[in-house]
XYZ file of N, CA and C in Angstrom:
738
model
N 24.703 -24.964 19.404
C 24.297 -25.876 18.329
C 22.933 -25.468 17.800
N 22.901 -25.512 16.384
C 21.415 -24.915 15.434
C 20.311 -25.905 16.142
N 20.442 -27.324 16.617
C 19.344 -27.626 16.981
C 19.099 -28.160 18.195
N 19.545 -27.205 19.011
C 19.401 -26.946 20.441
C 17.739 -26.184 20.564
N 17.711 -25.491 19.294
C 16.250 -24.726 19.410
C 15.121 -25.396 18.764
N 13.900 -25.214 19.303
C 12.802 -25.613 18.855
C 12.204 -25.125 18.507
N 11.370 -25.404 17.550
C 9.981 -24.134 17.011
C 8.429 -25.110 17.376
N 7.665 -24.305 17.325
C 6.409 -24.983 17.648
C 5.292 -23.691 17.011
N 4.118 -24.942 17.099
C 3.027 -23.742 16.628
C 2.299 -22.874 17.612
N 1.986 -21.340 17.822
C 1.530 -20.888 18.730
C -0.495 -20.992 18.279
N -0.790 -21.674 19.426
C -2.356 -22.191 20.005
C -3.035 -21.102 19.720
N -4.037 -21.196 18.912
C -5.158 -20.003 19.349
C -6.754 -20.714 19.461
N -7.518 -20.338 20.067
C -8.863 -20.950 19.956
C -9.731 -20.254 19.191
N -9.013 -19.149 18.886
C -10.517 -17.782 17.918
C -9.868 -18.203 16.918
N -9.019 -18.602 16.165
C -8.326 -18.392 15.320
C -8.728 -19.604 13.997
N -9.556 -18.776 13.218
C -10.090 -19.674 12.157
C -8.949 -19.873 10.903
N -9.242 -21.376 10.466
C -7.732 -21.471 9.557
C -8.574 -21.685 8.230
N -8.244 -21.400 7.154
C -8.298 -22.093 5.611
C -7.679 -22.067 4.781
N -6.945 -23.255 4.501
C -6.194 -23.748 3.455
C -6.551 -23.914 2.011
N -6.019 -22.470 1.321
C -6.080 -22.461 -0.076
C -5.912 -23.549 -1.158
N -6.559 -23.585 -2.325
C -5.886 -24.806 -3.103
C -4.746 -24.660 -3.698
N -3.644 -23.376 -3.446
C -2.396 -23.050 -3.802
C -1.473 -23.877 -2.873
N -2.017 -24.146 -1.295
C -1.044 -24.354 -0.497
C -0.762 -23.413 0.418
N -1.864 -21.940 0.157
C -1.399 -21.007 1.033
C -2.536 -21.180 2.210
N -2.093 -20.288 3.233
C -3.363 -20.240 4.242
C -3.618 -19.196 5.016
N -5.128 -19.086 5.294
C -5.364 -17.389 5.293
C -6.118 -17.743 7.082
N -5.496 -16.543 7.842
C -6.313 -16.781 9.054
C -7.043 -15.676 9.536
N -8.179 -15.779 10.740
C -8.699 -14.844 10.723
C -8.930 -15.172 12.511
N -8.745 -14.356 13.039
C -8.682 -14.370 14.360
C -10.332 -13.877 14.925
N -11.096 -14.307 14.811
C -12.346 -14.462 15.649
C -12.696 -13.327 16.339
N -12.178 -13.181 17.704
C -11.462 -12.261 18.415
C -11.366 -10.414 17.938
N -10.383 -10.613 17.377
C -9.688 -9.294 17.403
C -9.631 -9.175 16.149
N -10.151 -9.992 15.009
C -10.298 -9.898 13.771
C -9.105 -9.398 12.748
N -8.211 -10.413 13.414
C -7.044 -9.682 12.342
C -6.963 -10.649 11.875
N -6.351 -10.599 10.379
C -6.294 -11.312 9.568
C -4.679 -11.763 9.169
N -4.477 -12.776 8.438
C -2.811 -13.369 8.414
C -2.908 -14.158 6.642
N -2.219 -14.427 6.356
C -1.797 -14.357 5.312
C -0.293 -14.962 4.907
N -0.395 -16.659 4.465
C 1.025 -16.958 4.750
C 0.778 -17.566 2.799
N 2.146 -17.571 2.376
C 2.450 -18.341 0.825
C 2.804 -19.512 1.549
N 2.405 -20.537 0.186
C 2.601 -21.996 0.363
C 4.592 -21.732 1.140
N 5.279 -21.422 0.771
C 6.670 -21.889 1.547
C 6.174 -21.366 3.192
N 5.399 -20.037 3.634
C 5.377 -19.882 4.982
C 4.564 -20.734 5.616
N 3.766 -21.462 4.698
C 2.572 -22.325 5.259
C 2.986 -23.602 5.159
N 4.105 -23.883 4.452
C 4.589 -25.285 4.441
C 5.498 -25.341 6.008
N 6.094 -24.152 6.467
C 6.959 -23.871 7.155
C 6.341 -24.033 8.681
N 4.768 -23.747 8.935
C 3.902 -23.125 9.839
C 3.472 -24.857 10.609
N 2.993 -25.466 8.989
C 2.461 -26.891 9.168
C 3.013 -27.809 9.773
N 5.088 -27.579 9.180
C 5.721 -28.274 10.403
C 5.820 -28.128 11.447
N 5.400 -27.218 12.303
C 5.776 -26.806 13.354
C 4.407 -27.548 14.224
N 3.468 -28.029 13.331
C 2.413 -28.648 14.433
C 3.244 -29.288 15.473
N 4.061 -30.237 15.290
C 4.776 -30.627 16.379
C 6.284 -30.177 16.529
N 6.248 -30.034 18.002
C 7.928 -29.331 18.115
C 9.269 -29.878 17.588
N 9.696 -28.936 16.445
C 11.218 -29.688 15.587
C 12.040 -28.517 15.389
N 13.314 -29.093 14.867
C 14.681 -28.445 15.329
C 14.644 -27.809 13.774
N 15.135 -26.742 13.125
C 15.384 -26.622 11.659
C 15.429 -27.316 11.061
N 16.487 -28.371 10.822
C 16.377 -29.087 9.697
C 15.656 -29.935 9.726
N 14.718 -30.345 10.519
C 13.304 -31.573 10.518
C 12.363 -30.393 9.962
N 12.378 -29.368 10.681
C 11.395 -28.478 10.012
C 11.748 -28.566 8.273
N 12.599 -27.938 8.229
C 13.296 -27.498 6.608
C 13.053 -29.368 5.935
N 12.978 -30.514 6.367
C 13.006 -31.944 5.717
C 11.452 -31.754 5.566
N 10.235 -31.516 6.729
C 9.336 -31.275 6.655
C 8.404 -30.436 5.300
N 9.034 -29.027 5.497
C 8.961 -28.253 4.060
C 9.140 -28.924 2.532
N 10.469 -29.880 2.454
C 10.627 -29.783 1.657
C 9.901 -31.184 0.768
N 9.166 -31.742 1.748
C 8.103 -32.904 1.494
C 6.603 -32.390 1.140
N 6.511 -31.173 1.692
C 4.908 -30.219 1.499
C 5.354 -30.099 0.018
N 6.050 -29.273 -0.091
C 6.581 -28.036 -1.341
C 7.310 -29.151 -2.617
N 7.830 -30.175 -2.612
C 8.105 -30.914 -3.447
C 9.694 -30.116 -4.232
N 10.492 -29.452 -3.670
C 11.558 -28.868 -4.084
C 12.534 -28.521 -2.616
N 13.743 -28.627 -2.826
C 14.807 -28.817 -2.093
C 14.457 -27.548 -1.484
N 15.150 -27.754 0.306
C 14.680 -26.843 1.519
C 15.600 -26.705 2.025
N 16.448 -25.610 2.290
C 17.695 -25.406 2.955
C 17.503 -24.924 4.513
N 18.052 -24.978 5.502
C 17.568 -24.409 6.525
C 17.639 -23.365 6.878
N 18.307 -22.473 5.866
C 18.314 -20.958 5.648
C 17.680 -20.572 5.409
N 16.660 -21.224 4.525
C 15.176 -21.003 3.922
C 13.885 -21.132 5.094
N 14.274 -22.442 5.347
C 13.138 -22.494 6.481
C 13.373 -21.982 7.899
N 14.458 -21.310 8.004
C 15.041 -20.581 9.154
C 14.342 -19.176 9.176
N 14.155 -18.666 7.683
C 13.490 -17.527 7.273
C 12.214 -17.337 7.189
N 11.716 -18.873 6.906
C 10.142 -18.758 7.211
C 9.821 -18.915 8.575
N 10.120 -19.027 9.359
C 10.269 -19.471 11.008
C 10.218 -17.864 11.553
N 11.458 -17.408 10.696
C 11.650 -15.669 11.258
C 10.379 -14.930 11.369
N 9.830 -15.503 9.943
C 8.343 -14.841 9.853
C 7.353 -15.030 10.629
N 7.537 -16.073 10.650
C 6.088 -16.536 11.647
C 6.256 -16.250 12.762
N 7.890 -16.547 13.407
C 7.850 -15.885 14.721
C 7.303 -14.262 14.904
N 7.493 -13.683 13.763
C 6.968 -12.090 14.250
C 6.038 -11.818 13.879
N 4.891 -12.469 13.238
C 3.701 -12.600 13.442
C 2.934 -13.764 14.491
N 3.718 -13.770 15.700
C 2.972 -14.694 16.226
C 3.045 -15.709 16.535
N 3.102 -16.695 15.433
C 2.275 -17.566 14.774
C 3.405 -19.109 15.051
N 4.309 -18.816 15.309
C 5.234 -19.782 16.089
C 5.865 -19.296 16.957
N 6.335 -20.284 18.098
C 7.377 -19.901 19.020
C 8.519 -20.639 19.386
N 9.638 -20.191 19.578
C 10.950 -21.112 19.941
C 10.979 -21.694 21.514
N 11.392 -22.893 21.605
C 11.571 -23.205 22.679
C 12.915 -23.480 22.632
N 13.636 -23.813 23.795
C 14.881 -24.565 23.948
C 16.189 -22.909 23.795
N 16.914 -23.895 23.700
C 18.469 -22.582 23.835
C 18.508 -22.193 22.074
N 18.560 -20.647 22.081
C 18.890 -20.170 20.966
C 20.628 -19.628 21.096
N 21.208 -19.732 20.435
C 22.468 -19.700 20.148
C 22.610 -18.488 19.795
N 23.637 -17.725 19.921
C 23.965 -16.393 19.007
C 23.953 -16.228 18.003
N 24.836 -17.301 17.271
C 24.817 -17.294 15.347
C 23.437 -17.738 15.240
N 22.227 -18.349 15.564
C 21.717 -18.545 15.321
C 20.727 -17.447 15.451
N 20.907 -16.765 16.499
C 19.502 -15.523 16.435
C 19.994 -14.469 15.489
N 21.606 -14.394 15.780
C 21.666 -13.289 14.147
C 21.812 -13.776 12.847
N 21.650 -14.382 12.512
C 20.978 -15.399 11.237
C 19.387 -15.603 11.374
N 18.695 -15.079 11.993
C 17.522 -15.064 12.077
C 17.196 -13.982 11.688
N 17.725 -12.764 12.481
C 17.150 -11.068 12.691
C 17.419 -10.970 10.943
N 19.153 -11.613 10.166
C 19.611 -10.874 8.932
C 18.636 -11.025 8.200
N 17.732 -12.628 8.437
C 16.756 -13.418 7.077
C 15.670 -12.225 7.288
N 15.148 -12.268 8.372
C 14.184 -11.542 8.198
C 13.599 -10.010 7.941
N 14.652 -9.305 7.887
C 15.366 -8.032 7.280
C 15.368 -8.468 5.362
N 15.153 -9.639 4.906
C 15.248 -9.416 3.762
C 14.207 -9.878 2.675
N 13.435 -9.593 2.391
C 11.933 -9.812 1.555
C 12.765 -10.655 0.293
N 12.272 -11.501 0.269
C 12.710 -12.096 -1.205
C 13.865 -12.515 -1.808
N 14.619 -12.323 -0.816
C 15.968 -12.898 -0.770
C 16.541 -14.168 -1.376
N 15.716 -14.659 -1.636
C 15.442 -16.078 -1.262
C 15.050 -16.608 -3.532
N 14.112 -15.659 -3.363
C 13.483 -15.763 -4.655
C 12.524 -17.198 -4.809
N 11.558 -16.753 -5.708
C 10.847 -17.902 -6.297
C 10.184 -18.116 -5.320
N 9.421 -19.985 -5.196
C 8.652 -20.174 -4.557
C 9.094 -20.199 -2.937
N 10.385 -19.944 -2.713
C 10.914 -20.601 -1.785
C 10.859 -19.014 -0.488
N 10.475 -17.883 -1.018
C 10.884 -16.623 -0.447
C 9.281 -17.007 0.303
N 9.558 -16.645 1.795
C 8.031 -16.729 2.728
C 7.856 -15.844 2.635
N 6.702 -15.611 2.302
C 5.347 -14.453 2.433
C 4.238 -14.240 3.593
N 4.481 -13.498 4.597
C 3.683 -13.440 5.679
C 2.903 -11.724 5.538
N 1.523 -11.589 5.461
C 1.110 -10.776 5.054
C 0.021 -10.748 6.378
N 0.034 -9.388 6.924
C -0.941 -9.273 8.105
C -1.490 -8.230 8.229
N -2.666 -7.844 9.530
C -3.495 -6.759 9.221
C -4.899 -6.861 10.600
N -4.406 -6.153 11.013
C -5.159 -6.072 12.200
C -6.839 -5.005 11.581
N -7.520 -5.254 12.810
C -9.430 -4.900 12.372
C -8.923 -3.261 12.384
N -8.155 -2.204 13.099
C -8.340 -1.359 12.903
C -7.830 -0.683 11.812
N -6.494 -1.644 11.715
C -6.124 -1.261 10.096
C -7.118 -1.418 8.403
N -7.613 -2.601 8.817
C -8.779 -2.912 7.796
C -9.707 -1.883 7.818
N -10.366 -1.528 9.175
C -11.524 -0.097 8.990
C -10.875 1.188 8.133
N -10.099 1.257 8.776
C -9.013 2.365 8.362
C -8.749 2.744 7.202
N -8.261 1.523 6.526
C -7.742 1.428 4.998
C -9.035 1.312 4.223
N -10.430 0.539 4.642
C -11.093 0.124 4.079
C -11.832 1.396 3.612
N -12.285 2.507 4.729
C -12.872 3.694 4.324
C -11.443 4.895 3.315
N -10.228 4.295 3.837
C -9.485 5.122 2.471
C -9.832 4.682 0.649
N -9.838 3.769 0.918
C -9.969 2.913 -0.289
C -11.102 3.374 -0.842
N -12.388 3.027 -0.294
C -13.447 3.190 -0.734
C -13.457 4.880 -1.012
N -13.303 6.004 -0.352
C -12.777 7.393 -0.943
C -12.426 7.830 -2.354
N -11.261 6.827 -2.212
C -9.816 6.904 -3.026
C -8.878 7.829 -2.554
N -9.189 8.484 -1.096
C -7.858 9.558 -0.683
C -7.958 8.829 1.068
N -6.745 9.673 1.904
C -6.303 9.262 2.724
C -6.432 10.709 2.958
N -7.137 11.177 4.146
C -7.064 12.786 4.717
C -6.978 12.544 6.389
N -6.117 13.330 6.610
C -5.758 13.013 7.922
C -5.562 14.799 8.778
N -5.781 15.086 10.138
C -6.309 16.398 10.246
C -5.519 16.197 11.489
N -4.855 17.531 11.747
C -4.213 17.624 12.782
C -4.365 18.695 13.703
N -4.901 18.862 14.563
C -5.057 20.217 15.250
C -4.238 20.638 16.408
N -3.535 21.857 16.676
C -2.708 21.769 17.538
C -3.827 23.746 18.660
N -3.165 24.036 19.555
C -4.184 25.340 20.002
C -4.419 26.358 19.265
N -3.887 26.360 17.734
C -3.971 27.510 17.052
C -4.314 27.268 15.624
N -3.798 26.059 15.140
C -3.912 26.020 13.808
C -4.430 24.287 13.505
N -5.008 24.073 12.394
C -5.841 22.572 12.135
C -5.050 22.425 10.274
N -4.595 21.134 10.436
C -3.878 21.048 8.932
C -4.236 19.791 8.622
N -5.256 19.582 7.378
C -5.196 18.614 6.562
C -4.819 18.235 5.463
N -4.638 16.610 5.443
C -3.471 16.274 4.313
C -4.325 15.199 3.656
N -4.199 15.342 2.052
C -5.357 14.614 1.639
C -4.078 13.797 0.952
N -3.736 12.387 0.617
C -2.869 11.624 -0.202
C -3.810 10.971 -0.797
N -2.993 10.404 -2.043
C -4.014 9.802 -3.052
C -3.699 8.236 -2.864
N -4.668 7.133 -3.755
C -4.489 5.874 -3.553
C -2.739 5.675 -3.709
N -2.143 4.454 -3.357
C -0.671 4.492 -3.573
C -0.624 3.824 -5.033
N 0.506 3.930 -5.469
C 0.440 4.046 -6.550
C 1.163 2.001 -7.244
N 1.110 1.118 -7.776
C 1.033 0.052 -8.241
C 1.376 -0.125 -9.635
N 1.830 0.957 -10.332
C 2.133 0.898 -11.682
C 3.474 0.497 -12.215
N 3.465 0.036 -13.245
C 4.580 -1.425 -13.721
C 5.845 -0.239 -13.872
N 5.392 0.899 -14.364
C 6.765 1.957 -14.670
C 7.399 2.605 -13.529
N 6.791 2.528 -12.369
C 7.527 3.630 -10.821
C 8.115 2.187 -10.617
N 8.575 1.452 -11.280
C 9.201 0.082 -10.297
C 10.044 -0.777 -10.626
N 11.128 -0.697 -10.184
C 12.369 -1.749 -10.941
C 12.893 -2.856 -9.919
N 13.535 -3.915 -10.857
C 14.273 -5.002 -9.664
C 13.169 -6.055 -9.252
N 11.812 -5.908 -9.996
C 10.879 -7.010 -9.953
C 11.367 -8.415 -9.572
N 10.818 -9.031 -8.734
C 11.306 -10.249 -8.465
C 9.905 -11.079 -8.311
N 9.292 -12.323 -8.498
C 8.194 -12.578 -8.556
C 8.330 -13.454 -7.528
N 7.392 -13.494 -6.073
C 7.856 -14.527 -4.811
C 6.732 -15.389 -5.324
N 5.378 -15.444 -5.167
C 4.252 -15.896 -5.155
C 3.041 -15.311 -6.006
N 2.042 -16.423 -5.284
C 1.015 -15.737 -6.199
C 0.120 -15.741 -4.802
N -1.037 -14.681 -4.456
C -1.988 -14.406 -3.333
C -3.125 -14.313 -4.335
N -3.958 -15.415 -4.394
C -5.679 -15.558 -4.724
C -5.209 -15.241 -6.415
N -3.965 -15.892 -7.361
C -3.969 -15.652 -8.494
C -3.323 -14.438 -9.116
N -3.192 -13.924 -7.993
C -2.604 -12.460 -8.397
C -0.653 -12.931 -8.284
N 0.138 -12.354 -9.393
C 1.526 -12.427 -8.904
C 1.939 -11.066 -7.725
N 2.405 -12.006 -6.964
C 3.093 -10.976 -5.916
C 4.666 -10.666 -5.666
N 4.987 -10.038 -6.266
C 6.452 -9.488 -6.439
C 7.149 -8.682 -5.652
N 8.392 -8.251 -5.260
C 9.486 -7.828 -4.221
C 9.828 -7.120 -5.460
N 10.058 -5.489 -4.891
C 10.608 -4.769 -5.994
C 10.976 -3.322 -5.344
N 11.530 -2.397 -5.772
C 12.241 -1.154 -5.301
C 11.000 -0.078 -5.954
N 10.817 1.458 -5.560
C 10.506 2.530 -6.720
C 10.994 3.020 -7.610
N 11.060 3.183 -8.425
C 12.583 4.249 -8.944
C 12.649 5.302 -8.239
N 14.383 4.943 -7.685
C 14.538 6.220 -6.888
C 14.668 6.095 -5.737
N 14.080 4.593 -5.233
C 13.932 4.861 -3.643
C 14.858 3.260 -3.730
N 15.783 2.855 -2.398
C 16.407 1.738 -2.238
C 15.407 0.859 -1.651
N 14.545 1.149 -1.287
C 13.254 0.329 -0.116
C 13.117 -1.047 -1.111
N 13.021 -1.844 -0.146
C 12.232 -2.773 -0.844
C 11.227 -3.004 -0.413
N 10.448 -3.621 -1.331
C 8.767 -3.314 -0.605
C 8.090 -5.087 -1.487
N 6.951 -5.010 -1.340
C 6.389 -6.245 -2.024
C 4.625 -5.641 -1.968
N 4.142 -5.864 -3.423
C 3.162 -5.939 -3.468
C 2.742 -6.284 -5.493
N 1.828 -6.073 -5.550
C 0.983 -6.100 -7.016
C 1.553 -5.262 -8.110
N 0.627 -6.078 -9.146
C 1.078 -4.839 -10.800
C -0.459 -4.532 -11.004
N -0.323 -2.913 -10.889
C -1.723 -2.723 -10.870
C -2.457 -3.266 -12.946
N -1.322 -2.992 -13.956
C -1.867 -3.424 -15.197
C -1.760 -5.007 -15.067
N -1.270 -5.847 -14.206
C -1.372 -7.314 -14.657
C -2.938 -7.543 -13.666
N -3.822 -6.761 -12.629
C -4.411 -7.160 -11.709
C -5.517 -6.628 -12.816
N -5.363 -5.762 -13.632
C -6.720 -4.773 -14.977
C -6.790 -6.190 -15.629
N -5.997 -6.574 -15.830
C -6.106 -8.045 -16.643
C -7.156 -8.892 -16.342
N -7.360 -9.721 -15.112
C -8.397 -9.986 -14.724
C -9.447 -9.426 -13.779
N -9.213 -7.955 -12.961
C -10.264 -7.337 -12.597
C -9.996 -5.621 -12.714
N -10.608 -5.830 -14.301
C -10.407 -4.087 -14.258
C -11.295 -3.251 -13.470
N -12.478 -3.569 -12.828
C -12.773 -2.846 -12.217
C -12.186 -2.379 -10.692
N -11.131 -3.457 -10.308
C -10.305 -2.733 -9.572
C -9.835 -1.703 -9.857
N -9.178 -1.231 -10.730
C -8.040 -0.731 -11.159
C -8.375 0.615 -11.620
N -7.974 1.740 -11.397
C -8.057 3.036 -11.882
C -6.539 3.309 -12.921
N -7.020 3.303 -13.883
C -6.312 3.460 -15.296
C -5.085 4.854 -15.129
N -3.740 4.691 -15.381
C -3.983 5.856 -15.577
C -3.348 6.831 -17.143
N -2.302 7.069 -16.895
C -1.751 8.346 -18.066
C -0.533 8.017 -18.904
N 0.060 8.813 -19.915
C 1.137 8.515 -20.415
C 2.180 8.757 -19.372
N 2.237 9.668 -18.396
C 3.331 9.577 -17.679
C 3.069 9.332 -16.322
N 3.657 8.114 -16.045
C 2.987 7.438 -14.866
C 3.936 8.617 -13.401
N 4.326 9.128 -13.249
C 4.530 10.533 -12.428
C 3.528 11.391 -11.717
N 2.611 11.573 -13.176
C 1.936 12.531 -12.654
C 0.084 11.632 -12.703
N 0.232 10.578 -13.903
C -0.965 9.730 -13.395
C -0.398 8.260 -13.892
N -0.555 7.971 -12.626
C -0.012 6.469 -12.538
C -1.142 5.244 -12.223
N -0.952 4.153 -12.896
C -1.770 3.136 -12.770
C -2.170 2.694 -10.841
N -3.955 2.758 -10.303
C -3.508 2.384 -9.385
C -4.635 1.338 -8.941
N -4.336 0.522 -7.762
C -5.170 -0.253 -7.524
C -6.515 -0.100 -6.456
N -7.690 -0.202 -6.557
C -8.319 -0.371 -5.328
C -8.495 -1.502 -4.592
N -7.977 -1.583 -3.454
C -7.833 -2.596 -2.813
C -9.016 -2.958 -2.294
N -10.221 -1.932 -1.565
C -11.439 -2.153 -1.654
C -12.386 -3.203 -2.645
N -12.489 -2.496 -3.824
C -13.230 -3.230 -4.750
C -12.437 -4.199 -5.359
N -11.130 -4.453 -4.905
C -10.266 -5.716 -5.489
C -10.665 -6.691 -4.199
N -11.114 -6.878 -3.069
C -11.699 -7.287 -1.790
C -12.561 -8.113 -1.587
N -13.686 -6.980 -2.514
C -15.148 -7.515 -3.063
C -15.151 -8.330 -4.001
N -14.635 -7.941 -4.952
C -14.215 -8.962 -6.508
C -13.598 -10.408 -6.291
N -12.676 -10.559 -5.236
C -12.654 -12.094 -4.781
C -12.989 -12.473 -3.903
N -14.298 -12.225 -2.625
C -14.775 -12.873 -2.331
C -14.330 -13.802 -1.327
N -13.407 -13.096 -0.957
C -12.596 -14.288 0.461
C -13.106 -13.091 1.380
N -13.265 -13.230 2.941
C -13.389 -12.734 3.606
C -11.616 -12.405 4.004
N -10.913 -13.778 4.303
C -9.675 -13.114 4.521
C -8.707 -12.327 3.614
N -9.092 -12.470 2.794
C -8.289 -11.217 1.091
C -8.649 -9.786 2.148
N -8.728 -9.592 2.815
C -8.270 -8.340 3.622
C -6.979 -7.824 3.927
N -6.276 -9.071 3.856
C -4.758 -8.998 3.984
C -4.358 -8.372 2.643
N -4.931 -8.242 1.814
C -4.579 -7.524 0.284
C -4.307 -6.267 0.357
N -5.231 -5.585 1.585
C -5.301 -4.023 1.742
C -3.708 -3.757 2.595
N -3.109 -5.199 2.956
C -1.498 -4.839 3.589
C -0.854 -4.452 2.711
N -1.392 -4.811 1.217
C -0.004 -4.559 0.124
C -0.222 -3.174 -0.416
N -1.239 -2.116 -0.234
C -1.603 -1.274 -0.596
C -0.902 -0.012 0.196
N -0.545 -0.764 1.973
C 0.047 0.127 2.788
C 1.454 0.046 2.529
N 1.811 -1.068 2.048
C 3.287 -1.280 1.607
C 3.754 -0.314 0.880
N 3.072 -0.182 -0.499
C 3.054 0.786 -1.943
C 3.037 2.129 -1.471
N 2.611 2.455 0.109
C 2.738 3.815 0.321
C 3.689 4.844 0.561
């Protein structure tokens, strides 16, 4: 039976919370300094779980935050999320149909569409150093040495431009920015992140411009100085959508 299982919120004491005026909420772990990143549906999803409930109290829960109908397929999917960041845990008997109806939701970004698709966006301190000195570069060089020979590989920022990208789907918005689920041309992946010309819109100095043929120069974003420009400490999770685009 689906509500044989429980979800609950997993405890942290480093773990600093702030609740956006979107509804979203950005965390930052004290500690180990990783950062989290949920949309109002994963954070509507997160909030029920303060106390231990079965799906559809969760999903009745949601759909009293969010003010639009909550299926428990939906909030089954935001649950998926949070469970693999962490950030909730199941108690009680999980069922078979029920854990593979879990693994399928969460295998699928946006599935869901609109406000209702959870957005869990994360990013640990070494990834942030990491990305943060690529960014600030604008290349990614990485050096490999083996007893005879040393090979470096320089890649450029990833690329965010409205033309490498079809099948746009718009889930949310992160700090104003639309955040969309979309393919490359060419590639079946689905991925989720930014439009580097809708982000020039309000901070062109993010944004490195680029060419008539976005191939060979394509519009791209700095996630660095897009970082600085809003002013959240947790907008670090921004530099996740940059590794996505890669």
């Amino acid at each position: 039976m689906e509500n044989q299982a429980q979800f609950r919120q997993v405890q942290s004491a480093s773990r600093v919370t702030e609740k956006l005026p979107d509804g979203s909420i950005a965390f930052l772990d004290s500690e180990t300094k990783r950062v989290c990143f949920l949309n109002a549906s994963a954070a509507a999803a997160w909030e029920a779980c303060a106390e231990e409930a079965d799906v559809p109290s969760i999903a009745s829960r949601m759909q009293a935050t969010l003010g639009s109908p909550v299926t428990s397929e939906a909030a089954l999917a935001a649950l998926a999320k949070l469970e693999e960041n962490n950030l909730v845990e199941t108690t009680g008997t999980i069922d078979d149909a029920l854990l593979a109806s879990r693994r399928s939701l969460l295998k699928t970004v946006g599935a869901l569409g609109g406000a209702l698709a959870p957005v869990v966006l994360a990013m640990t301190a070494a990834e942030q150093k990491a990305y943060a000195q690529t960014m600030g570069s604008g290349t990614t060089t990485t050096s490999t040495t083996t007893t005879s020979t040393t090979t470096t590989t320089t890649t450029p920022l990833p690329s965010s431009d409205i033309r490498l990208k079809h099948g746009l789907r718009l889930l949310t918005t992160v700090f104003g920015l639309n955040l969309y689920s979309f393919r490359f041309v060419g590639s079946p992946v689905l991925r989720v992140g930014l439009i580097a010309q809708e982000v020039f819109e309000q901070y062109p100095e993010a944004v490195i411009r680029g060419g008539a043929d976005p191939q060979t120069a394509p519009w791209k974003i700095n996630y660095a100085a897009l970082v600085r420009l809003l002013g959240h400490r947790q907008a670090y999770v921004l530099q996740e959508l940059a590794m996505a685009n890669s």
